[in-house]
XYZ file of C-alpha atoms in Angstrom:
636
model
C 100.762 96.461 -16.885
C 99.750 92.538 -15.786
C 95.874 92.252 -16.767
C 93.258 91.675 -14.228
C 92.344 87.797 -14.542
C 88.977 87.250 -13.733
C 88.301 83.700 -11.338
C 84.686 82.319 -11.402
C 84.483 80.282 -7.843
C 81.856 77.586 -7.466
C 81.488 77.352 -3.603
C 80.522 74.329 -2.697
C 77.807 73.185 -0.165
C 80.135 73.171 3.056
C 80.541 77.126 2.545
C 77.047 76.880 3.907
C 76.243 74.085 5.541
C 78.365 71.563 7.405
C 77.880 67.857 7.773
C 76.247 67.775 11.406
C 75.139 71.543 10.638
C 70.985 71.514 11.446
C 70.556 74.591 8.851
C 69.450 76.984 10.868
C 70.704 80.610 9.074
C 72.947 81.226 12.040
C 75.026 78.243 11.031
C 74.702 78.900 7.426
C 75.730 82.828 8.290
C 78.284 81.786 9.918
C 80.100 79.294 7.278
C 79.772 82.173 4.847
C 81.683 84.485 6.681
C 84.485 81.980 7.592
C 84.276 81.282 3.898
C 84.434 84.901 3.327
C 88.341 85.139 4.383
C 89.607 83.217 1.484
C 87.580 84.926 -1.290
C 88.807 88.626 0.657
C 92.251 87.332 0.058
C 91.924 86.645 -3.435
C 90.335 90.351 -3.596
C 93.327 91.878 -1.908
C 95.826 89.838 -4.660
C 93.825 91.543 -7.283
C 91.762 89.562 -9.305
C 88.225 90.334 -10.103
C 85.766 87.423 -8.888
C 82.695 86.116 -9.250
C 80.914 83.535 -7.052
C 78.066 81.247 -7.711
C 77.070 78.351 -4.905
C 75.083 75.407 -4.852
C 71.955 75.349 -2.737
C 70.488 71.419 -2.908
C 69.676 71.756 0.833
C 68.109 75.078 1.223
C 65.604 74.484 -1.817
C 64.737 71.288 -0.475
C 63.762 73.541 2.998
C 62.320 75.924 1.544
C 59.547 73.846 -0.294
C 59.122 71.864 3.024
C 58.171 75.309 4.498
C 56.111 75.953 1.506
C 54.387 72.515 2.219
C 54.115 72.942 5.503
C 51.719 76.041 5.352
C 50.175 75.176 2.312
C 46.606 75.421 3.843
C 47.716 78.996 5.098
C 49.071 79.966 1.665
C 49.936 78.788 -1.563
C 53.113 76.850 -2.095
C 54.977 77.814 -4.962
C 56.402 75.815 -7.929
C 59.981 74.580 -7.090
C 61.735 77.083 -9.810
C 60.495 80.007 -7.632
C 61.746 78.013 -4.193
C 64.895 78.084 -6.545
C 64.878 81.724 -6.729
C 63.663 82.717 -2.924
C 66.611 80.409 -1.863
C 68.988 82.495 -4.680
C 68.202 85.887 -2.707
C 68.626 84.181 0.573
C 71.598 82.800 -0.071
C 72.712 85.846 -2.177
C 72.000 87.658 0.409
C 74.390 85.989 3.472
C 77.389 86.114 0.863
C 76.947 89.306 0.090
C 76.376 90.467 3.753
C 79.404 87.792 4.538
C 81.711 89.105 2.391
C 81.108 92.952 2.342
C 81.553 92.858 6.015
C 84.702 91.040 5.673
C 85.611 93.422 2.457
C 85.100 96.318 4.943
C 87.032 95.250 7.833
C 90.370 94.816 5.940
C 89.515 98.588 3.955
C 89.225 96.636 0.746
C 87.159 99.571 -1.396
C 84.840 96.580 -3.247
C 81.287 96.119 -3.405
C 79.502 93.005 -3.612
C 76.354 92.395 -5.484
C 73.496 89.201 -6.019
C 72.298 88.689 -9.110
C 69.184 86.674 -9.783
C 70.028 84.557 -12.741
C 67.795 82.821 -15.255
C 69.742 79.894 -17.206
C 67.875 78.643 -20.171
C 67.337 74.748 -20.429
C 66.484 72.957 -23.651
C 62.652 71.291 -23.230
C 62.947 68.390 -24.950
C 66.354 67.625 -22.565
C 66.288 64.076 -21.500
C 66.681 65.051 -17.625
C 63.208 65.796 -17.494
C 61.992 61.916 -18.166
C 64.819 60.569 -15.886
C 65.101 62.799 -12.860
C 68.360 62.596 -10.769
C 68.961 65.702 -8.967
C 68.291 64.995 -4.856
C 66.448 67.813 -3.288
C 65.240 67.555 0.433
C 64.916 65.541 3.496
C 65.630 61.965 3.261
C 62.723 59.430 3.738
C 63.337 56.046 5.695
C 62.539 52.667 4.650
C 59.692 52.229 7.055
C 57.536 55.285 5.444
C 55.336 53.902 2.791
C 54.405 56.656 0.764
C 53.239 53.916 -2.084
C 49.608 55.089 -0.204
C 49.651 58.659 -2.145
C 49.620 55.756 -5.501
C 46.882 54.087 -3.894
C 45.010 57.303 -3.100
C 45.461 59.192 -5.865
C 44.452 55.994 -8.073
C 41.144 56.291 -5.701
C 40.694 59.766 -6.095
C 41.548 59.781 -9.824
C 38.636 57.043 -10.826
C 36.197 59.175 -8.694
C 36.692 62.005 -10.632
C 37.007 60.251 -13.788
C 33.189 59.449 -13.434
C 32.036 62.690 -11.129
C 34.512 65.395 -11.736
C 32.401 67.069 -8.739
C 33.186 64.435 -6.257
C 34.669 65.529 -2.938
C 37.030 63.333 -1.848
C 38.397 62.908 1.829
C 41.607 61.432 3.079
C 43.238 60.607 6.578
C 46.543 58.864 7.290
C 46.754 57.448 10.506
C 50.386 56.836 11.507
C 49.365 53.527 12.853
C 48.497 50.020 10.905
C 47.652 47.748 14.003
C 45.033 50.657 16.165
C 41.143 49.466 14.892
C 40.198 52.139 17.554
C 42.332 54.924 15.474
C 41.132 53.557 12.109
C 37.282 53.850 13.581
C 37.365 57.219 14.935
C 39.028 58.669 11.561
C 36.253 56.647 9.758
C 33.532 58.462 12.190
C 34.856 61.829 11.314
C 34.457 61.443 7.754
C 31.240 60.104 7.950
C 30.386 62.901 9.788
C 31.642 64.673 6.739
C 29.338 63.002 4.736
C 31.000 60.621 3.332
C 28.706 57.808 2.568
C 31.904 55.043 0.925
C 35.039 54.457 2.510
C 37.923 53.117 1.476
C 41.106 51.947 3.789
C 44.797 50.724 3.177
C 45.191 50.098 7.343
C 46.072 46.569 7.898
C 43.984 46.293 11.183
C 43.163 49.721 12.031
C 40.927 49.603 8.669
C 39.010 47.163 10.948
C 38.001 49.711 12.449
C 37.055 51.843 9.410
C 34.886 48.789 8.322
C 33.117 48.568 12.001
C 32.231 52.237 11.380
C 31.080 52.118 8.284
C 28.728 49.102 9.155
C 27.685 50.970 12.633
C 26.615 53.954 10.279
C 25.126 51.700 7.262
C 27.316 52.526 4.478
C 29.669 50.857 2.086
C 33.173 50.300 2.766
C 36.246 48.409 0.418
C 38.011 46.394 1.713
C 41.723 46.190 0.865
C 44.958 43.450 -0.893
C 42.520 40.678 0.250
C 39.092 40.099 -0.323
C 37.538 41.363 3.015
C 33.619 40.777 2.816
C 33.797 38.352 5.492
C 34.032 41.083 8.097
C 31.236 42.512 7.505
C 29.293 40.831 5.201
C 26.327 43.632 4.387
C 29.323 46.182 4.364
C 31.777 45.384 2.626
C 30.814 46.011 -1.088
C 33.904 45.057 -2.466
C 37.800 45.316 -2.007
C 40.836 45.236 -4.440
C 42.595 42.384 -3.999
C 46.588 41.522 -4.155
C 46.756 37.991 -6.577
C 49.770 36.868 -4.329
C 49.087 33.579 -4.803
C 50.194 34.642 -8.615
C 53.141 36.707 -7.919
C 54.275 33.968 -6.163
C 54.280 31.114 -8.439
C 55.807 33.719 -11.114
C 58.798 33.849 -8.890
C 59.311 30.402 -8.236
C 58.639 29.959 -11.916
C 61.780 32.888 -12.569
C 63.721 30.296 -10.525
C 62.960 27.072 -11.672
C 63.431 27.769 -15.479
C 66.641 29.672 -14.695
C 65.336 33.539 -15.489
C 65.769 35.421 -12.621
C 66.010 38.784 -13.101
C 67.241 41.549 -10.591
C 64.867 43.961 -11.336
C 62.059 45.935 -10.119
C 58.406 44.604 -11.631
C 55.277 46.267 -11.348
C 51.984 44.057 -12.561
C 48.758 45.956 -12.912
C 45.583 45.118 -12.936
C 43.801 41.593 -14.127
C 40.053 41.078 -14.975
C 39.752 38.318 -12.132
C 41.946 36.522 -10.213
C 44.666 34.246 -12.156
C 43.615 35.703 -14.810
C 46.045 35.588 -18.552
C 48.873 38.629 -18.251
C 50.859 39.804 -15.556
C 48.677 41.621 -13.847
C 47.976 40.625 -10.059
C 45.493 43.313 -8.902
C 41.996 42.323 -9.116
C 38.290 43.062 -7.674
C 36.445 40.782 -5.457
C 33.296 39.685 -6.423
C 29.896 41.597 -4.206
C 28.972 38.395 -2.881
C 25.643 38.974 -1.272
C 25.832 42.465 -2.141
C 25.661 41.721 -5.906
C 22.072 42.930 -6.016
C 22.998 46.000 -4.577
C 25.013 47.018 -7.545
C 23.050 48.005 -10.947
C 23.549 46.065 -14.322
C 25.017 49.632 -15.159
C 27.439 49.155 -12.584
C 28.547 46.463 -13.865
C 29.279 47.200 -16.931
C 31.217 50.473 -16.300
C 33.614 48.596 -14.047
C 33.932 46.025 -16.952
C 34.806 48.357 -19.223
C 36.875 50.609 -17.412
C 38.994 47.241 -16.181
C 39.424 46.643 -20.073
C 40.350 50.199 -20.738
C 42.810 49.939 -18.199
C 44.374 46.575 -19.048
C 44.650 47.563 -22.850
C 46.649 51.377 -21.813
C 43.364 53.336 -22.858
C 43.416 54.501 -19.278
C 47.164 55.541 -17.325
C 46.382 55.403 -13.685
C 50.071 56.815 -13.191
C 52.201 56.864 -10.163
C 52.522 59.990 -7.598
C 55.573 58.435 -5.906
C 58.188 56.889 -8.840
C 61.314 55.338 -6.918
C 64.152 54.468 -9.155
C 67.710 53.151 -8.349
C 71.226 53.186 -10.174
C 71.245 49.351 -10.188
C 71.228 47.710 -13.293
C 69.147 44.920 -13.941
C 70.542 41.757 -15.769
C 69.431 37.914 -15.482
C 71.316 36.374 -13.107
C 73.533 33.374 -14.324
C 73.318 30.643 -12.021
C 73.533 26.569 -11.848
C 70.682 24.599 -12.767
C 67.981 24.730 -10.372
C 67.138 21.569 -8.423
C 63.940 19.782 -8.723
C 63.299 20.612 -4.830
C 63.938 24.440 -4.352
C 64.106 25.440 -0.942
C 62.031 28.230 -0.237
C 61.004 30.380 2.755
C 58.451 32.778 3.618
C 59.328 35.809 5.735
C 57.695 38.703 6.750
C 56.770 41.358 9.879
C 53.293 41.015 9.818
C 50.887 38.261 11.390
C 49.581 35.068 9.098
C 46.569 35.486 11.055
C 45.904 39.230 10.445
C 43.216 38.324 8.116
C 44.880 40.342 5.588
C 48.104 41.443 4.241
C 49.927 38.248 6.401
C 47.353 36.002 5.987
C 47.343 35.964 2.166
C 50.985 35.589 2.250
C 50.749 32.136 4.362
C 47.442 31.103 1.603
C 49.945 31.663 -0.975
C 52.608 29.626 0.534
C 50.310 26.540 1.016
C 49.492 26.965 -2.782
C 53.183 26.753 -3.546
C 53.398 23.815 -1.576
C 50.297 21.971 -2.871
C 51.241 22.529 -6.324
C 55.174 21.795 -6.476
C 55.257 19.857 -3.570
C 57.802 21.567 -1.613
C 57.728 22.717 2.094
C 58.255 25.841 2.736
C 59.800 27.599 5.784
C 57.778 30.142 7.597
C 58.942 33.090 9.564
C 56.670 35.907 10.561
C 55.973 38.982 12.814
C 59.884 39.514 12.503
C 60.763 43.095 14.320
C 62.134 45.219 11.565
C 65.448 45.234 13.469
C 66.024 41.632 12.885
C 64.692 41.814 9.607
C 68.407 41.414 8.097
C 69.722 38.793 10.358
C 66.458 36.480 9.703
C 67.309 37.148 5.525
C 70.718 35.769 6.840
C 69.851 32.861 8.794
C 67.952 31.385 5.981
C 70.495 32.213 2.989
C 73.395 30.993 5.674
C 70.883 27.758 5.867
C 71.558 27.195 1.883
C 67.982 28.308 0.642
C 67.715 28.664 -3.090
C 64.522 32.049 -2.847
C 63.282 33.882 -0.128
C 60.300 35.360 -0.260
C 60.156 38.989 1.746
C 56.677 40.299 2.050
C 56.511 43.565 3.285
C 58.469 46.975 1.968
C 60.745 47.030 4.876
C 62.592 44.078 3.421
C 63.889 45.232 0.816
C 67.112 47.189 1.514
C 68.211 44.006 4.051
C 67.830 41.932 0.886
C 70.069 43.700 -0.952
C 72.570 44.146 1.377
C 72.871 40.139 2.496
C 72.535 39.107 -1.202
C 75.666 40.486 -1.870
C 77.273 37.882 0.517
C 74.695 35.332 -0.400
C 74.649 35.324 -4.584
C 73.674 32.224 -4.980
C 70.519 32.640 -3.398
C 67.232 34.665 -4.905
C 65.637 37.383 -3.204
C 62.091 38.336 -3.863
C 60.607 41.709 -2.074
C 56.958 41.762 -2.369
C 55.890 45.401 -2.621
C 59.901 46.133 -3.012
C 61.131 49.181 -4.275
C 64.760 47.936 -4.884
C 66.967 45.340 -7.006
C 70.401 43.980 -7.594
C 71.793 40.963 -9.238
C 70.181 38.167 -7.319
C 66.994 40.377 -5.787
C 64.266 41.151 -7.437
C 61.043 43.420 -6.543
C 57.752 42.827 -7.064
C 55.387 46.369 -6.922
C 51.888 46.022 -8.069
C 50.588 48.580 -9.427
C 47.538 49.258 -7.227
C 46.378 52.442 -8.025
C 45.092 50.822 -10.991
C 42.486 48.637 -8.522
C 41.599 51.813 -6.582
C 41.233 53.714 -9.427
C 38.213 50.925 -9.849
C 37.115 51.312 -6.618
C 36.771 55.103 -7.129
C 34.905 54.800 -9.725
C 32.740 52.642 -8.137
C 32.425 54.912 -5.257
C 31.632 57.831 -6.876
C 28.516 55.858 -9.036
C 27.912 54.630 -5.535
C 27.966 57.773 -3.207
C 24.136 58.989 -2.481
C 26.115 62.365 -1.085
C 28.608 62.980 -3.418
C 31.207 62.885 -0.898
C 33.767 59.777 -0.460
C 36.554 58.885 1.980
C 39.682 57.127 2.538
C 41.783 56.000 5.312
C 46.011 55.293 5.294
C 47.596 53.661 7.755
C 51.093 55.027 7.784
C 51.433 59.075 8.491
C 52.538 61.028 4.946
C 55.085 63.477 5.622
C 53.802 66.788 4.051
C 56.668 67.044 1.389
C 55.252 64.238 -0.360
C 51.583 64.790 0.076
C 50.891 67.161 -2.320
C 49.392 67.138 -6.130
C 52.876 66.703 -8.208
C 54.606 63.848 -9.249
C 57.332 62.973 -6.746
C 60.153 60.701 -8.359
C 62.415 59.192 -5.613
C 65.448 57.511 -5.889
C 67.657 55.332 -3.366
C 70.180 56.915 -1.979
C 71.826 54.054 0.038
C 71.804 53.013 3.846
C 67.747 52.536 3.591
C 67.023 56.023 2.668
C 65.278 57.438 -0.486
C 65.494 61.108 -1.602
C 62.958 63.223 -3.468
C 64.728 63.797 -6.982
C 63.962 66.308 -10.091
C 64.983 67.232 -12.969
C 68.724 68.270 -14.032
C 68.886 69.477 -17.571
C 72.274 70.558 -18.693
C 72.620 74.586 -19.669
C 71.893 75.949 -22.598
C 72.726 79.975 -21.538
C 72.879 82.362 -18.783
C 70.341 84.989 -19.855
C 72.094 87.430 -17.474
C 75.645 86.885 -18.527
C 75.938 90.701 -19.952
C 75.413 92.154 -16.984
C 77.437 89.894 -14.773
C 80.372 90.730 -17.281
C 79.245 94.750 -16.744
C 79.232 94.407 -13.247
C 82.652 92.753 -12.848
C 84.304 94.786 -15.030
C 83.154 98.047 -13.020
C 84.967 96.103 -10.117
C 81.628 94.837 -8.685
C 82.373 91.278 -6.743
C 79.287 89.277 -7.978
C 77.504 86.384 -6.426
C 75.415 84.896 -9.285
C 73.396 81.789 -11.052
C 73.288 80.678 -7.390
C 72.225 77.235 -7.431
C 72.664 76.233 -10.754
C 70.179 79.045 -11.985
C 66.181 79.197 -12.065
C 65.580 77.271 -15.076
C 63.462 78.379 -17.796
C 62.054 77.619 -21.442
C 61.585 79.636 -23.909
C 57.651 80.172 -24.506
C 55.772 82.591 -26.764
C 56.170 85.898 -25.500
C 59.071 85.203 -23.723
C 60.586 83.202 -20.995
C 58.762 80.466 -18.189
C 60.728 78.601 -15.135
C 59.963 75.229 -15.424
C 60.622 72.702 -12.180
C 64.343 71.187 -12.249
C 67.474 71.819 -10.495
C 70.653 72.885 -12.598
C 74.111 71.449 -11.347
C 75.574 74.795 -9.967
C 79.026 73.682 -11.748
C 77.673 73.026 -15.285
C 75.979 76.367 -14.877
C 79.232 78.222 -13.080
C 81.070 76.958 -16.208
C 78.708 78.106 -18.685
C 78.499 81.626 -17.121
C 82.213 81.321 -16.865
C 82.696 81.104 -20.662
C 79.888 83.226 -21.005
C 81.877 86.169 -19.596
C 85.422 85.392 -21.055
C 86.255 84.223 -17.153
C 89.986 83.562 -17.540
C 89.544 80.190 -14.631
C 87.154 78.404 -13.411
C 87.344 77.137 -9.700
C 85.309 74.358 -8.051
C 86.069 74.500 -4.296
C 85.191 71.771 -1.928
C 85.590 69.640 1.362
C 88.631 68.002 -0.216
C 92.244 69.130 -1.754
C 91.049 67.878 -5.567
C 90.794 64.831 -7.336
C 91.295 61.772 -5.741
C 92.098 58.442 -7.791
C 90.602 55.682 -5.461
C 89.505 57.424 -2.886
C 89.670 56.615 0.662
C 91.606 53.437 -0.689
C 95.197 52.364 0.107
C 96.134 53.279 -3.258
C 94.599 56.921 -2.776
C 96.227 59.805 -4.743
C 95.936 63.373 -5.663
C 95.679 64.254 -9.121
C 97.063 67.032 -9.399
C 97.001 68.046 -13.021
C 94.738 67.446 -15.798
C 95.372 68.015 -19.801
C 92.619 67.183 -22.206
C 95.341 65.789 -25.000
C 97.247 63.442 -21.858
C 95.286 60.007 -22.735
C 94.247 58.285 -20.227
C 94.269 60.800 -17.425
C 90.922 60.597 -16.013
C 87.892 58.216 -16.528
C 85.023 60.061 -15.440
C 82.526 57.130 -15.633
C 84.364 55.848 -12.710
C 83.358 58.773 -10.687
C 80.457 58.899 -8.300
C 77.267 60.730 -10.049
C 76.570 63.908 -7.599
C 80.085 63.759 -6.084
C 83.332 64.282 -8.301
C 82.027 63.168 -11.695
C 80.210 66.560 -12.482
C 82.580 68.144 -10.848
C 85.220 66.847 -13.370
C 82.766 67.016 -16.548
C 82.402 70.843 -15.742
C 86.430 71.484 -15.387
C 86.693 69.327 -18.449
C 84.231 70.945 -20.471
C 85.739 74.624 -19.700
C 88.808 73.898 -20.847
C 88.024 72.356 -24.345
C 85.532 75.329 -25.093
C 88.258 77.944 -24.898
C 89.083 78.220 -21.010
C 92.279 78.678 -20.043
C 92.037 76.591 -16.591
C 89.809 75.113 -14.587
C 90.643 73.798 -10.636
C 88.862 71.607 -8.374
C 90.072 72.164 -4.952
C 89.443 73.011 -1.103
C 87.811 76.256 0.240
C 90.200 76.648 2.765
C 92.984 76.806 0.241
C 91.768 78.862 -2.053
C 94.493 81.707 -3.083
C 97.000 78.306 -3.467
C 94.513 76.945 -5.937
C 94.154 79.935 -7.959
C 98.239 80.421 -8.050
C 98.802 76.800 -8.850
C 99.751 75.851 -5.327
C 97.203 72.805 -4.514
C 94.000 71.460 -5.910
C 93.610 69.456 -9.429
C 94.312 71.523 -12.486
C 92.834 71.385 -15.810
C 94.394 72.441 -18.561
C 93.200 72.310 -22.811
């Protein structure tokens, strides 16, 4: 009598959702059950199957929704999104394929499984996050103002843990009306210090504060000269220092393509890096006690010397790897240029730019070229025209410039890109991203020793999407085409806690749909077991539970027929079979991260632990790829 082989199938994400799919569960319902009709035929051949599926897309929903009504009811931690989303989905692939099962008289029942995999703590993952979950965010959000907030918010509390602190966004930078009436509201609140990061529309805050008599901060440049008995202080952006460090990078030939991030300095030009600084109270200065003083001196100290971590909310990282950039000698006479969307006479974030050109130019002599209030469409052809024009650094100021840069400094390598408040690098661009939490977490401070009613405000310009504006650490990283993705941790498996009873169920000649999504990942803590926030790979985990319950294959199915050597090249071709001892055969650091590389690392790693064959191949071919008929086969 033949035995019963046993087939673990990893379905991936197209079983549910489709490229232009919107998500809705119709769609997703609807995928299932056409995926449904290949797993039934496998059924009716005979083996015994077991399903797990990925679910990147729905977790990612499902903590938007959980974001979305978080003042109606409390989110939940992201392990628990991990599990609603593992009944959900459970759920339509059970419904899916028992429906399917019962039209063709196939006598099977098919059964979800929540699944707890066990993850190892100290697992790097969780200090490099990788794993994308949720909507994508475009390059003109700024979400570097949940830093500057919670840098605000974190040095008010730091001296008055009772401090209430109130926040606005405004989805506008250039509306002083907006920025006033937001300001009014708070005030109304009680708030009795404001702070804004608003361009022009925190002119507006600052008329309302000095309409009501209160303090307000001012913000990147030193803005007491709007309102002279309002303006206490503001944190200022040393641009005239970050600069001259990049022509400096250029002229002594040690550029680097990199991402930097200065924090604060004690006063402006001051020795270090740092190029966030307080302005001085001017004729306020008797307004502030000697005490005063001296706590803002020694928390800037504190600070500076790593006593005090005034870390970042939103973390954006990249795949590119920095390196100094070999290059000719520089000449004597760089030619440089200043570009940016905002106004040089904005009497803020543009106008310090265009001071801190005419520094460069009094001190090295050169003449710069000026471009500003570029539209952000024309943002890449204006990096173009001056790169085509032979200039040796361009100077971006403004977030929105970075992607362009790195895009026309691959055609351009000979000339140096430097994004001021960047986020991203390559060879010849570099970033520069101060660190200015670390100013408002002075200006907090001073707030809170300032506030009368123990209530403070602040006032964004752009609008925070929900998903971000909450009180985690968010880690994004660039995903390509101007777009950065939320990403968590992705430790590798350790165990499937339920493998016993997946292997029970089976063998009773259950068809089981479980560790959907990877798993919810947990740690082992005294008295038991605790989730813990990360997102498994769904085929590491598959082929752990696979070996876990003797599985005789392993089966990764997917939008394409298998492994492709140089893909969607004209030397493009199927690999069809795999053997660990064949040298040579594949190199899996030359496959994508998130695409075919753990794909290939899970097949790979089934077979050398005592698998008998793994396959990577398409859903829609899936009794082929279990009888040897298509896909990419593994073998020990």
């Amino acid at each position: 009598m033949q035995q019963i082989q046993t087939v673990v199938i990893a379905l991936g994400g197209n079983a549910l959702l489709k490229r232009d799919d919107k998500g809705t569960f119709a769609e997703q319902f609807a995928n299932v059950q056409a995926a449904a009709k290949g797993i039934a035929d496998l059924l009716q051949k005979g083996y015994r199957v077991v399903l797990t599926h990925g679910n990147g897309p729905q977790v990612g929903a499902t903590v938007l929704r959980h974001e979305a009504a978080k003042n109606t009811v409390p989110p939940f931690p992201l392990y628990a999104c991990n599990a609603e989303t593992q009944g959900m989905i459970g759920y339509m692939v059970v419904q899916g394929l028992q429906n399917e099962l019962d039209a063709r008289g196939i006598k099977k029942s098919v059964v979800s499984l929540v699944t707890r995999v066990v993850v190892n703590q100290a697992d790097p993952a969780f200090k490099n996050p990788t794993k994308p979950v949720g909507p994508y965010f475009e390059r003109h959000q700024y979400p570097n103002l949940l830093n500057i907030f919670e840098g605000y918010k974190q040095g008010a509390r730091y001296v008055n843990p009772d401090i209430r602190v109130l926040a606005a966004y405004l989805g506008d930078w250039d509306s002083p009306l907006k920025g006033r009436e937001v300001a009014m509201v708070q005030i109304g609140s009680g708030a009795d210090v404001l702070l804004h990061t608003a361009d022009t529309s925190g002119h507006g805050v600052i008329e309302a504060a000095k309409e009501k008599g209160i303090y307000a901060f001012g913000a990147v440049a030193d803005q007491n000269r709007l309102a002279p008995d309002t303006v206490l202080t503001s944190f200022v952006l040393d641009i005239d220092k970050a600069f001259d460090q990049a022509v400096q990078m250029v002229l002594q030939d040690k550029f680097e393509g990199k991402v930097f991030k200065p924090g604060i300095e004690a006063e402006k030009g001051g020795p270090g890096d740092g190029i966030v600084y307080l302005a001085p109270f001017h004729s306020l200065d008797g307004k502030v006690s000697v005490k005063v003083k001296k706590k803002l001196e020694e928390l800037t100290r504190r600070i500076i010397s790593k006593e005090i971590t005034v870390p970042e909310k939103y973390e954006a990282t990249t795949d590119t790897i920095a390196g100094q950039v070999p290059s000719a000698p520089a000449r004597k006479q760089l030619k440089i240029a200043l570009v940016t969307d905002a106004l040089f006479s904005d009497g803020g974030w543009g106008a310090t730019a265009y001071s801190a050109g005419k520094l460069l130019e009094s001190k090295y002599g050169y003449k710069l070229a000026y471009a500003e209030n570029i539209a952000i469409p024309d943002i890449e052809a204006t990096l173009r025209q001056y790169a085509n024009d032979g200039y040796d650094l361009i100077i971006a100021h403004g977030f929105q410039w970075g992607d362009p840069a790195v895009k026309v400094g691959k055609d351009y390598p000979n000339t140096k890109f430097v994004v001021f408040t960047g986020l991203v690098s390559s060879q010849n661009v570099a970033s520069i991203f101060p660190m200015q939490q670390e100013g408002t977490f002075l200006l907090g401070a001073l707030a809170a020793m300032m506030s009368k009613t123990g209530i403070i405000g602040y006032v964004g310009g752009d609008q925070i999407d929900r998903f971000i504006a909450d009180d985690v650490k968010f880690t994004f990283k660039y995903q390509g085409d101007s777009r950065y993705r939320r990403v968590v941790p992705s430790p590798k498996p350790v165990a499937i806690l339920e493998h016993q009873a997946i292997r029970l169920l089976a063998d009773a000649g259950f068809v089981v749909v479980a560790c959907g999504g990877g798993g919810i990942p947990v740690i082992e803590v005294a008295g038991g077991w605790s989730g813990v926030d990360a997102v498994i790979d769904k085929d590491l985990a598959g082929e752990k539970m696979a070996r876990q319950i003797g599985a005789d294959k392993f089966v990764i199915l997917t939008d394409v027929d298998g492994l492709y050597m140089d893909y969607k090249k004209p030397t493009q071709r199927l690999v069809k079979e795999v053997r660990v001892g064949q040298p040579g055969a594949v190199n899996i650091s030359q496959l994508e991260e998130g695409s075919m590389g753990p794909k290939v690392g899970a097949c790979l790693e089934f077979v050398r632990n005592g698998g008998r064959e793994a396959v990577i191949a398409s859903l829609d071919r899936l009794v082929d790829a279990v009888e040897g008929l298509s896909g990419t086969h593994f073998f020990p």
